[in-house]
Coordinates of C-alpha atoms and ligand atoms in Angstrom, one line a residue:
M1 CA -85.3 20.2 45.4
N2 CA -83.4 17.6 46.8
D3 CA -80.3 18.7 45.4
A4 CA -79.0 17.2 49.1
G5 CA -78.4 13.6 46.9
S6 CA -76.0 14.6 43.7
V7 CA -73.3 16.5 46.9
A8 CA -73.7 13.3 49.2
E9 CA -71.4 10.7 47.9
G10 CA -67.6 10.6 48.8
N11 CA -65.2 13.1 49.8
Q12 CA -64.9 16.6 47.9
H13 CA -62.2 18.3 47.0
N14 CA -60.3 19.7 50.2
F15 CA -57.4 22.1 48.2
V16 CA -56.2 22.7 51.9
R17 CA -55.7 19.0 52.4
D18 CA -54.0 18.6 48.7
I19 CA -51.2 21.1 49.6
V20 CA -50.8 19.6 53.3
R21 CA -50.0 16.2 51.3
Q22 CA -47.5 17.8 48.7
D23 CA -45.9 19.6 52.3
I24 CA -45.3 16.3 53.7
E25 CA -44.6 14.6 50.4
A26 CA -41.5 16.9 49.9
G27 CA -40.0 16.4 52.7
R28 CA -41.7 20.5 53.3
T29 CA -43.7 19.8 56.5
E30 CA -42.1 16.8 58.6
S31 CA -45.5 17.2 61.2
V32 CA -48.4 19.4 60.4
I33 CA -49.8 21.3 63.3
T34 CA -53.0 23.6 62.3
R35 CA -54.8 25.8 64.3
F36 CA -58.5 26.8 64.9
P37 CA -59.1 30.5 66.5
P38 CA -62.0 32.1 67.7
E39 CA -62.4 34.8 69.0
P40 CA -64.1 34.5 72.5
N41 CA -67.1 37.1 71.7
G42 CA -69.6 35.1 70.9
Y43 CA -70.9 30.9 70.3
L44 CA -69.6 28.9 67.5
H45 CA -71.8 28.5 64.5
I46 CA -72.0 25.9 61.7
G47 CA -69.1 28.6 60.0
H48 CA -66.6 27.4 62.6
A49 CA -67.9 24.1 62.3
K50 CA -66.5 24.0 58.2
S51 CA -63.2 25.2 59.8
I52 CA -62.8 23.2 63.5
C53 CA -63.6 20.0 61.1
L54 CA -60.7 21.6 58.2
N55 CA -58.3 22.5 60.9
F56 CA -58.9 19.1 62.8
G57 CA -58.9 16.8 60.4
I58 CA -56.0 17.9 58.6
A59 CA -54.4 17.2 62.0
Q60 CA -56.1 13.5 61.9
E61 CA -55.2 13.1 59.0
F62 CA -51.2 13.6 58.8
G63 CA -50.8 12.3 62.2
G64 CA -50.1 16.2 63.3
R65 CA -52.3 18.4 66.2
C66 CA -54.4 21.2 66.1
H67 CA -54.2 24.1 68.4
L68 CA -57.6 25.2 70.4
R69 CA -56.0 29.1 70.1
F70 CA -58.1 31.8 71.6
D71 CA -58.1 34.7 69.9
D72 CA -58.6 37.4 72.9
T73 CA -57.0 40.4 71.9
N74 CA -60.8 42.2 72.1
P75 CA -61.2 42.7 75.7
T76 CA -64.0 45.0 76.0
R77 CA -65.8 42.1 73.5
E78 CA -65.0 38.7 75.4
A79 CA -65.5 37.1 78.1
Q80 CA -64.9 34.0 79.9
E81 CA -69.0 32.8 79.0
F82 CA -67.9 32.8 75.6
I83 CA -64.5 30.5 76.8
D84 CA -66.3 27.8 78.5
A85 CA -69.4 27.6 75.9
I86 CA -66.3 27.6 72.8
E87 CA -64.6 25.0 74.1
A88 CA -67.9 22.9 75.2
D89 CA -68.7 22.7 71.1
V90 CA -65.8 21.9 70.6
R91 CA -65.2 18.5 71.9
W92 CA -69.2 17.7 71.1
L93 CA -68.3 18.5 67.7
G94 CA -65.8 15.5 68.3
F95 CA -62.0 17.1 68.8
D96 CA -59.3 17.0 71.5
W97 CA -57.0 19.4 70.8
G98 CA -55.1 17.4 74.1
E99 CA -53.0 19.6 76.4
H100 CA -52.8 22.5 72.8
R101 CA -54.8 24.9 74.3
Y102 CA -53.2 28.6 73.6
F103 CA -54.3 32.5 74.5
A104 CA -53.3 35.5 72.3
S105 CA -52.7 37.2 75.6
D106 CA -50.8 33.8 76.9
H107 CA -48.1 35.4 74.2
F108 CA -49.0 39.4 74.8
E109 CA -45.0 39.7 76.3
R110 CA -43.6 38.3 73.7
L111 CA -45.5 40.2 71.0
Y112 CA -44.3 43.2 73.8
E113 CA -40.8 41.9 72.7
W114 CA -41.1 41.8 69.2
A115 CA -42.7 45.2 68.9
E116 CA -39.9 46.9 70.8
H117 CA -37.8 44.4 67.5
L118 CA -39.8 46.5 65.0
I119 CA -39.2 49.6 66.7
T120 CA -35.7 49.4 66.5
T121 CA -35.0 48.7 63.5
D122 CA -36.5 51.5 63.0
K123 CA -39.9 49.7 61.2
A124 CA -42.6 51.2 63.6
Y125 CA -43.6 54.0 64.9
V126 CA -45.7 55.8 67.2
D127 CA -47.8 58.2 65.3
D128 CA -50.2 60.8 67.2
Q129 CA -52.6 61.1 64.4
S130 CA -56.1 59.9 65.7
A131 CA -57.9 57.1 64.5
E132 CA -60.0 59.0 61.9
T133 CA -57.3 60.6 60.4
I134 CA -55.4 57.3 59.9
R135 CA -58.4 55.8 58.4
E136 CA -58.1 58.6 56.2
H137 CA -55.0 59.9 54.9
R138 CA -54.9 55.6 54.4
G139 CA -55.2 56.7 51.1
T140 CA -57.6 54.3 48.8
L141 CA -57.2 52.0 46.1
T142 CA -56.7 54.7 43.4
S143 CA -55.2 56.5 45.2
P144 CA -51.4 56.3 47.7
G145 CA -51.9 56.9 51.5
I146 CA -50.1 59.7 52.9
D147 CA -47.0 59.4 55.4
S148 CA -47.7 60.7 59.1
P149 CA -45.7 64.3 59.8
F150 CA -44.4 60.9 63.8
R151 CA -43.4 58.8 60.4
T152 CA -39.4 60.5 60.8
R153 CA -39.5 59.9 64.8
S154 CA -35.9 58.8 66.4
V155 CA -36.1 55.0 67.0
N156 CA -35.2 56.7 71.2
E157 CA -38.0 58.9 70.5
N158 CA -40.7 56.2 69.8
L159 CA -39.1 53.8 72.0
D160 CA -39.7 56.1 75.2
L161 CA -43.5 56.6 73.8
F162 CA -44.0 53.0 73.2
R163 CA -42.8 52.5 76.7
R164 CA -45.2 55.2 78.6
M165 CA -48.1 54.3 76.7
R166 CA -47.5 50.9 77.8
A167 CA -47.3 52.4 81.1
G168 CA -50.3 53.6 80.9
D169 CA -49.5 57.9 80.2
F170 CA -51.6 57.8 77.7
A171 CA -55.9 58.3 76.9
D172 CA -57.7 55.3 74.7
G173 CA -56.6 56.6 71.4
Q174 CA -54.0 58.9 72.1
R175 CA -51.6 57.0 70.5
V176 CA -51.0 53.9 68.0
L177 CA -47.8 51.4 67.1
R178 CA -47.8 51.5 63.0
A179 CA -45.4 49.6 61.3
K180 CA -43.6 51.8 59.1
I181 CA -43.7 49.7 55.6
D182 CA -44.8 51.8 53.0
M183 CA -48.2 54.6 52.2
A184 CA -47.8 54.4 48.7
S185 CA -48.2 50.1 48.2
G186 CA -50.7 49.2 46.2
N187 CA -51.9 46.9 48.9
I188 CA -53.9 49.4 51.7
N189 CA -53.5 46.6 54.4
L190 CA -49.6 47.0 54.2
R191 CA -49.7 50.7 54.5
D192 CA -48.5 51.3 57.8
P193 CA -50.6 49.1 59.5
V194 CA -51.7 49.7 63.2
L195 CA -50.0 47.0 65.3
Y196 CA -50.6 48.5 69.3
R197 CA -53.8 50.8 70.5
I198 CA -54.2 52.0 74.1
L199 CA -57.6 50.8 75.1
H200 CA -58.0 50.9 79.1
A201 CA -60.0 48.1 79.8
P202 CA -59.7 44.8 81.9
H203 CA -59.0 41.5 79.7
P204 CA -60.6 38.7 80.9
R205 CA -57.5 37.0 81.2
T206 CA -54.6 39.4 81.6
G207 CA -56.7 41.9 84.1
T208 CA -55.7 45.3 84.6
K209 CA -52.0 44.3 83.2
W210 CA -52.3 45.9 80.0
C211 CA -53.4 49.1 78.9
I212 CA -52.0 48.4 75.4
Y213 CA -53.3 45.6 73.2
P214 CA -52.6 43.9 69.7
T215 CA -53.8 44.2 67.0
Y216 CA -55.7 41.0 64.3
D217 CA -52.5 41.1 62.1
F218 CA -49.4 41.4 64.8
A219 CA -51.1 38.8 67.0
H220 CA -52.2 36.2 64.5
G221 CA -49.2 35.3 62.7
Q222 CA -46.8 36.1 65.7
S223 CA -49.2 33.6 67.5
D224 CA -49.0 30.8 64.4
S225 CA -45.2 31.3 64.9
I226 CA -44.8 31.2 68.4
E227 CA -46.4 28.0 68.9
G228 CA -45.0 26.2 65.5
V229 CA -48.6 26.2 63.6
T230 CA -47.0 25.1 60.0
H231 CA -49.9 25.3 58.2
S232 CA -52.5 28.8 59.1
I233 CA -56.1 28.7 57.2
C234 CA -58.5 31.3 57.2
T235 CA -61.0 32.5 55.1
L236 CA -60.7 34.2 51.8
E237 CA -61.4 38.5 54.1
F238 CA -57.8 37.8 55.2
E239 CA -56.4 37.5 51.1
D240 CA -55.3 40.6 51.1
H241 CA -53.5 40.7 54.7
R242 CA -51.2 37.5 53.6
P243 CA -48.6 40.2 52.8
L244 CA -48.0 41.7 55.9
Y245 CA -48.6 38.5 58.0
D246 CA -45.8 37.2 55.7
W247 CA -43.9 40.9 56.0
L248 CA -44.6 40.7 59.6
I249 CA -42.8 37.3 59.3
D250 CA -39.2 38.0 57.9
N251 CA -39.0 41.4 59.7
L252 CA -39.2 39.8 64.0
P253 CA -36.9 36.9 64.9
V254 CA -39.8 34.6 65.0
P255 CA -39.5 30.7 65.7
T256 CA -40.6 29.4 63.1
R257 CA -41.6 30.3 59.7
S258 CA -45.4 29.4 59.0
R259 CA -48.1 30.1 56.0
Q260 CA -51.8 31.6 55.6
Y261 CA -53.4 29.9 53.2
E262 CA -57.8 31.1 52.2
F263 CA -60.7 28.9 51.6
A264 CA -64.1 29.6 51.4
R265 CA -66.5 30.5 54.3
L266 CA -69.5 28.7 54.7
N267 CA -72.6 30.1 53.3
L268 CA -76.0 28.6 54.4
S269 CA -79.3 29.2 53.4
H270 CA -82.1 30.8 54.9
T271 CA -80.0 31.6 58.1
V272 CA -78.0 34.0 58.6
L273 CA -74.0 33.1 59.8
S274 CA -72.2 36.5 61.3
K275 CA -72.3 36.7 65.5
R276 CA -73.3 40.4 64.8
R277 CA -76.5 39.6 62.7
L278 CA -76.8 35.9 65.3
S279 CA -76.7 38.0 68.7
R280 CA -78.7 40.3 67.0
L281 CA -81.7 38.1 66.5
V282 CA -80.9 36.8 70.6
D283 CA -81.7 40.9 71.4
E284 CA -84.4 41.9 69.6
Q285 CA -86.2 38.0 70.8
H286 CA -86.4 36.9 67.4
V287 CA -85.5 33.7 69.4
E288 CA -85.2 32.7 72.8
D289 CA -81.6 32.6 73.4
W290 CA -78.4 31.0 71.7
D291 CA -79.7 27.5 71.7
D292 CA -82.8 28.0 70.3
P293 CA -83.2 25.0 68.0
R294 CA -83.6 27.9 65.1
L295 CA -80.3 29.3 65.7
P296 CA -77.5 27.7 63.3
T297 CA -75.4 27.8 66.1
L298 CA -73.7 24.3 67.4
R299 CA -76.3 24.3 70.3
G300 CA -78.6 25.5 68.5
L301 CA -78.3 22.6 66.6
R302 CA -77.9 20.4 69.1
R303 CA -80.6 21.4 70.6
R304 CA -82.6 20.6 67.9
G305 CA -81.0 17.6 67.6
Y306 CA -78.2 17.6 64.9
P307 CA -75.8 14.5 66.0
P308 CA -72.2 16.3 65.5
E309 CA -71.4 13.1 63.1
A310 CA -73.6 14.2 60.9
I311 CA -71.8 18.0 61.0
R312 CA -69.2 16.5 60.0
D313 CA -70.3 14.8 57.7
F314 CA -71.8 17.7 56.2
A315 CA -68.4 19.7 56.4
R316 CA -67.0 16.6 54.3
R317 CA -69.6 17.3 51.7
I318 CA -69.6 20.4 51.7
G319 CA -65.4 20.2 50.6
V320 CA -63.2 23.1 50.6
T321 CA -62.4 25.4 47.8
K322 CA -62.0 29.0 47.0
R323 CA -64.8 30.0 45.7
D324 CA -67.6 31.5 47.7
N325 CA -71.2 29.7 46.6
T326 CA -74.1 28.6 49.2
V327 CA -75.3 26.0 50.6
E328 CA -78.3 24.2 50.9
F329 CA -80.5 23.8 54.0
A330 CA -81.9 21.1 52.8
L331 CA -78.1 18.8 52.7
L332 CA -77.2 19.8 56.3
E333 CA -80.9 17.8 57.2
H334 CA -80.2 15.3 54.8
C335 CA -76.7 14.2 56.7
A336 CA -78.3 14.3 59.8
R337 CA -81.0 11.7 58.6
E338 CA -78.3 9.2 57.5
V339 CA -76.8 9.4 60.3
L340 CA -80.3 9.1 62.5
N341 CA -81.6 6.9 60.4
R342 CA -78.4 4.4 62.0
T343 CA -78.6 5.0 64.8
A344 CA -82.1 6.6 66.4
E345 CA -84.5 4.5 68.4
R346 CA -87.9 4.3 66.7
R347 CA -91.5 5.3 68.7
M348 CA -94.5 6.0 67.5
A349 CA -96.2 9.1 68.6
V350 CA -99.6 11.2 67.5
L351 CA -99.0 15.3 67.3
R352 CA -102.6 16.0 66.4
P353 CA -105.0 13.1 68.5
L354 CA -108.4 11.6 66.9
K355 CA -109.6 8.8 69.5
L356 CA -110.6 5.9 68.2
V357 CA -112.6 3.0 70.4
V358 CA -111.6 0.0 69.4
E359 CA -115.5 -1.7 70.0
N360 CA -114.9 -5.3 70.1
Y361 CA -111.8 -5.2 72.0
P362 CA -112.5 -5.5 76.4
A363 CA -112.5 -2.6 78.5
D364 CA -110.0 -4.0 81.3
A365 CA -107.6 -5.5 79.2
V366 CA -104.3 -4.9 77.9
D367 CA -102.0 -6.2 75.0
H368 CA -98.0 -5.7 74.8
L369 CA -96.2 -6.2 71.8
A370 CA -93.1 -6.4 70.7
A371 CA -92.1 -2.7 68.5
V372 CA -88.9 -3.0 67.1
N373 CA -86.8 -0.4 68.5
N374 CA -84.3 0.5 64.9
P375 CA -85.0 -1.6 62.1
E376 CA -81.0 -0.7 60.8
D377 CA -79.8 -1.9 64.3
T378 CA -80.5 -5.8 65.4
A379 CA -78.2 -5.0 68.7
A380 CA -81.3 -2.0 69.2
G381 CA -84.2 -4.6 70.3
T382 CA -87.1 -4.7 70.9
R383 CA -89.7 -2.9 73.2
Q384 CA -92.7 -3.5 74.6
V385 CA -95.9 -1.2 73.5
P386 CA -99.3 -1.5 75.0
F387 CA -102.5 -2.3 73.1
T388 CA -105.5 -0.9 74.2
R389 CA -109.3 -0.8 73.8
E390 CA -109.0 3.2 73.4
L391 CA -105.9 4.3 70.7
F392 CA -105.5 8.0 69.1
I393 CA -104.4 7.9 66.0
E394 CA -103.1 10.9 63.5
R395 CA -105.3 13.3 62.9
D396 CA -104.2 13.4 59.4
D397 CA -104.5 9.6 58.4
F398 CA -108.6 10.0 58.5
M399 CA -110.5 11.0 56.0
E400 CA -114.0 11.5 55.5
D401 CA -114.7 10.8 52.1
P402 CA -111.7 10.2 50.6
P403 CA -109.3 10.9 47.8
R404 CA -108.1 8.2 45.2
K405 CA -104.7 8.0 46.3
F406 CA -105.3 7.8 50.0
F407 CA -104.6 4.4 51.2
R408 CA -105.0 5.0 55.3
L409 CA -108.8 4.9 57.3
A410 CA -112.3 5.6 56.0
P411 CA -115.8 4.5 56.4
G412 CA -115.5 1.3 56.3
R413 CA -112.7 0.7 55.5
E414 CA -109.4 -1.3 57.0
V415 CA -105.7 -0.5 57.7
R416 CA -103.1 -1.6 60.0
L417 CA -102.6 -0.4 63.6
R418 CA -98.5 -1.4 63.6
Y419 CA -96.5 -3.4 65.3
A420 CA -100.8 -4.2 66.5
Y421 CA -103.6 -5.6 64.9
L422 CA -105.9 -5.0 61.6
V423 CA -108.8 -2.3 62.7
T424 CA -112.0 -1.5 60.3
C425 CA -114.3 1.9 60.7
R426 CA -117.5 0.9 61.3
E427 CA -118.3 5.6 62.5
V428 CA -117.9 8.4 63.1
V429 CA -118.7 10.0 65.7
K430 CA -119.2 14.4 65.4
D431 CA -119.9 16.7 68.5
A432 CA -121.9 19.6 67.5
A433 CA -120.1 21.6 65.5
G434 CA -119.7 19.0 63.1
E435 CA -116.2 18.2 64.2
I436 CA -114.8 14.2 64.3
V437 CA -114.4 13.7 67.9
E438 CA -113.9 9.9 67.7
L439 CA -113.6 6.8 65.6
R440 CA -115.7 3.5 66.0
C441 CA -113.7 0.6 65.0
T442 CA -113.8 -3.4 64.9
Y443 CA -110.5 -5.4 64.7
D444 CA -110.1 -8.3 63.9
P445 CA -108.9 -10.8 67.2
D446 CA -106.7 -13.2 64.3
S447 CA -104.7 -10.5 63.0
R448 CA -101.8 -10.0 65.5
G449 CA -98.7 -8.4 64.7
G450 CA -101.1 -6.6 61.4
T451 CA -101.6 -9.7 59.4
A452 CA -104.5 -10.5 57.7
P453 CA -105.2 -15.5 58.9
D454 CA -106.4 -15.1 55.0
G455 CA -103.9 -12.6 53.0
R456 CA -106.3 -10.2 52.4
R457 CA -104.1 -6.7 51.5
V458 CA -104.8 -4.0 53.7
K459 CA -102.4 -0.6 52.6
G460 CA -102.6 1.7 54.7
T461 CA -99.9 1.4 58.5
L462 CA -100.8 3.9 61.1
H463 CA -98.8 4.3 64.7
W464 CA -100.5 5.3 66.9
V465 CA -100.6 5.1 70.8
S466 CA -103.0 4.0 73.7
A467 CA -104.6 6.5 75.1
Q468 CA -104.4 5.0 78.5
H469 CA -101.2 4.6 78.3
A470 CA -99.8 7.9 76.3
L471 CA -97.8 10.7 78.1
P472 CA -98.6 14.2 77.6
A473 CA -96.2 16.0 75.4
E474 CA -95.5 19.3 73.0
V475 CA -93.8 19.0 70.0
R476 CA -91.9 21.9 69.1
Q477 CA -91.8 22.0 65.1
Y478 CA -89.5 24.4 62.9
G479 CA -89.3 25.8 59.5
P480 CA -86.4 28.0 57.8
L481 CA -85.9 30.9 60.5
F482 CA -86.2 33.2 57.3
L483 CA -88.2 32.7 54.5
H484 CA -85.4 34.0 51.2
A485 CA -82.2 32.3 49.9
D486 CA -79.9 34.5 51.4
P487 CA -81.2 36.8 53.5
G488 CA -77.8 38.6 53.9
A489 CA -77.7 39.8 50.4
N490 CA -80.9 42.3 51.3
A491 CA -80.2 45.5 52.4
D492 CA -82.4 44.3 56.0
P493 CA -81.9 40.3 56.5
F494 CA -84.5 40.8 59.4
E495 CA -87.1 41.8 57.0
H496 CA -87.1 38.4 55.4
L497 CA -87.6 36.8 58.7
N498 CA -89.6 33.7 58.6
P499 CA -92.7 34.7 61.3
S500 CA -93.7 31.2 61.5
S501 CA -90.7 29.9 62.3
R502 CA -91.4 27.8 65.6
E503 CA -95.4 26.1 64.9
R504 CA -96.1 24.0 69.1
L505 CA -98.0 21.2 68.9
D506 CA -100.1 21.1 72.6
G507 CA -101.5 17.4 74.0
C508 CA -99.5 15.4 71.7
R509 CA -99.7 11.6 72.5
V510 CA -96.7 9.8 72.8
E511 CA -95.7 6.2 73.4
P512 CA -95.1 5.7 77.5
A513 CA -91.3 4.3 76.4
L514 CA -90.6 7.6 75.9
T515 CA -89.2 8.5 80.0
D516 CA -87.0 5.7 79.2
L517 CA -84.9 8.3 77.0
A518 CA -82.7 11.3 78.3
P519 CA -83.1 15.0 77.5
G520 CA -81.1 15.2 74.1
T521 CA -81.8 12.3 73.0
T522 CA -83.2 12.1 69.3
V523 CA -85.5 9.4 68.7
Q524 CA -87.6 8.8 64.8
F525 CA -91.8 8.7 65.8
E526 CA -92.6 6.5 62.9
R527 CA -93.6 7.9 60.1
Q528 CA -93.1 11.6 61.0
G529 CA -90.0 12.6 61.8
Y530 CA -87.0 12.8 64.4
F531 CA -87.6 14.3 68.0
C532 CA -84.8 15.3 70.2
L533 CA -85.9 15.6 73.7
D534 CA -85.7 19.1 74.7
R535 CA -84.1 20.5 77.2
T536 CA -86.5 21.6 79.6
S537 CA -88.7 17.6 79.3
R538 CA -89.7 16.2 81.8
S539 CA -91.3 12.7 82.4
D540 CA -95.1 14.3 83.6
R541 CA -94.6 17.1 80.8
L542 CA -92.3 15.8 77.7
V543 CA -92.1 18.0 75.4
L544 CA -90.2 17.6 72.1
N545 CA -87.9 19.5 69.0
R546 CA -88.4 18.2 65.7
T547 CA -84.6 17.7 64.1
V548 CA -85.9 16.9 60.3
A549 CA -89.2 15.3 59.0
L550 CA -87.9 12.4 57.6
R551 CA -87.9 13.7 53.6
D552 CA -87.2 16.9 52.8
S553 CA -89.8 19.5 53.3
W554 CA -88.6 22.8 52.4
A555 CA -89.8 23.2 48.9
R556 CA -93.2 22.5 50.6
T557 CA -92.7 24.9 53.4
L558 CA -91.3 27.7 51.0
Q559 CA -94.0 27.6 48.6
R560 CA -97.4 27.3 51.7
R561 CA -97.1 29.5 53.1
P562 CA -98.9 31.1 55.2
Q563 CA -99.1 28.2 56.7
Q564 CA -102.4 26.2 56.4
A565 CA -104.1 27.6 59.6
G566 CA -104.7 24.8 61.4
Q567 CA -107.8 23.9 64.1
H568 CA -106.4 21.6 66.8
A569 CA -104.1 23.0 69.7
R570 CA -101.6 24.9 67.5
R571 CA -99.4 28.3 68.4
S572 CA -97.6 29.8 66.2
T573 CA -94.8 31.9 67.4
Ligands
LIG1 P1 -68.7 36.2 62.1 O1 -68.8 36.7 60.6 O2 -69.6 34.8 62.8 O3 -68.0 36.7 63.3 P2 -65.6 35.7 63.1 O4 -64.6 35.1 62.1 O5 -65.7 37.0 63.5 O6 -66.9 35.4 63.1 P3 -64.5 34.2 64.6 O7 -64.6 33.7 66.1 O8 -62.8 34.9 64.2 O9 -65.5 34.2 64.0 O10 -63.5 33.1 63.9 C1 -62.9 31.8 64.4 C2 -62.3 31.6 63.0 O11 -63.7 30.3 62.6 C3 -62.2 31.8 62.2 O12 -60.8 30.9 61.5 C4 -62.9 32.1 60.6 O13 -61.7 32.5 59.1 C5 -64.0 30.7 60.9 N1 -65.0 31.4 60.7 C6 -66.1 32.0 60.9 N2 -67.1 32.1 60.2 C7 -67.1 30.9 58.9 C8 -67.2 30.3 58.2 N3 -68.8 31.1 58.0 N4 -67.2 29.2 57.7 C9 -65.9 28.5 57.4 N5 -64.7 29.3 59.0 C10 -65.6 30.5 59.4
LIG2 MG1 -63.2 37.3 63.7

């Protein structure tokens, strides 16, 4: 199912970049200015990353700049915690807004003046109807709306009422300011949209200064104009808002004229990308927190070990179009493998240990063998791996009665222990229950480094660790969060949650050279995959998250559920 490869080559289509290039070539745009406009009411996810890479990427490519603009017009849902987290995540992704950090709330005074401007020019009015009535009278796609009885108020009365709205004379919801456009417009967004509402709620930045707040439509476009944004890039659901965006620019004394362009939002298979659903996953404890490695949040991906470079590469490969589609999670994994293969240091770890005793190796000897840190990067050098009489190998690497294509260890068979020696299995030790507890082997002392002195052919190469030196570790492996490729298409996406999206392996053994690495570092465990030291990892108790397996395992995981029962200290939580 690896269709990742077919999308892998080159830049995919990006029509927004083409528009900017044409604008620059034709002299319509001197210096491009874009913005990334998050609402600080949650954590960023991979969908936001698409928008960040698009906005900052275009600014970089054409020598312009990209602003970070917090769209903070809903004080009840917003918090400083989210502002800080968003900034940290954008930086982590590798982008810098320099001094161009703005808040829609920075512009509240100017927006207020412009609202008065619309009133004075008879393009806005105060409506006393309830939100419910306004909604009911808005009409439908096939029937026009109904004019508010307050639509014909005089300019002076409107000004007076609007000033009293600001002064706090009215309760929440008692009045709104609406643009006076056209209640019969074919575009419902033009049927006298609400520009201001009353909300007696403190704001994370403006405190109690305001009790009226501009709506998204009024704040967004005007913030673009104030900041000189040339290309205001948003997702497709705002396409029908564009006529309103333009109407406001046409009817206000704005300093610059910005244009809105819409692109298709990212949908990723087997997960959800909406703050509402992500919060539900956290609130209902389907996951641990916003940085749970199963979540498609940037914090989750980071904790899982995804390098920012892989996410940027993913954004480049999926391209930017106007057509909605769903991207396979496997593509994101493919991007992670590509980067990590180049950058991650190799280590050996045994996830389900089986003891192997080398009978002809002295009990107190230790051989320090050189192991390559990264075959893709000679600068990464080598490290020493201790070899001793008692080792651990992977339980799956031994079979008592192997099928024909099994080239790993079996009774009487010889294999290579990576970087070390050739060993032959002489005896299988079982406990009373018949479970294999130990393999007795012999090694060829002349095969140091793993080559047979007589050139005899040895097919299998296994990873291993020294029982005496290995460190205990917990390894967490992750599968898809949802078993349905497009959970959002179901009435209740949560019915399709994968009950075993996380598998915790206790009692894993890793080579000692893992303590040299800081939490957050991703390594490759040879023959297994990429693993990232969790933020809770301690040198005496390592915790690692599997970023991604070496090869695409999605097709298999999704076919073979529930996961095959494993006997070895395996907990599914
Ligand atoms: P959500 O639906 O997750 O709540 P949102 O659009 O309400 O997202 P905002 O904070 O308003 O969240 O988003 C900031 C920017 O990120 C917007 O320009 C928005 O269009 C963009 N964005 C959000 N989700 C996606 C997505 N899935 N794909 C591409 N861009 C997205
Ligand atoms: Mg939004």
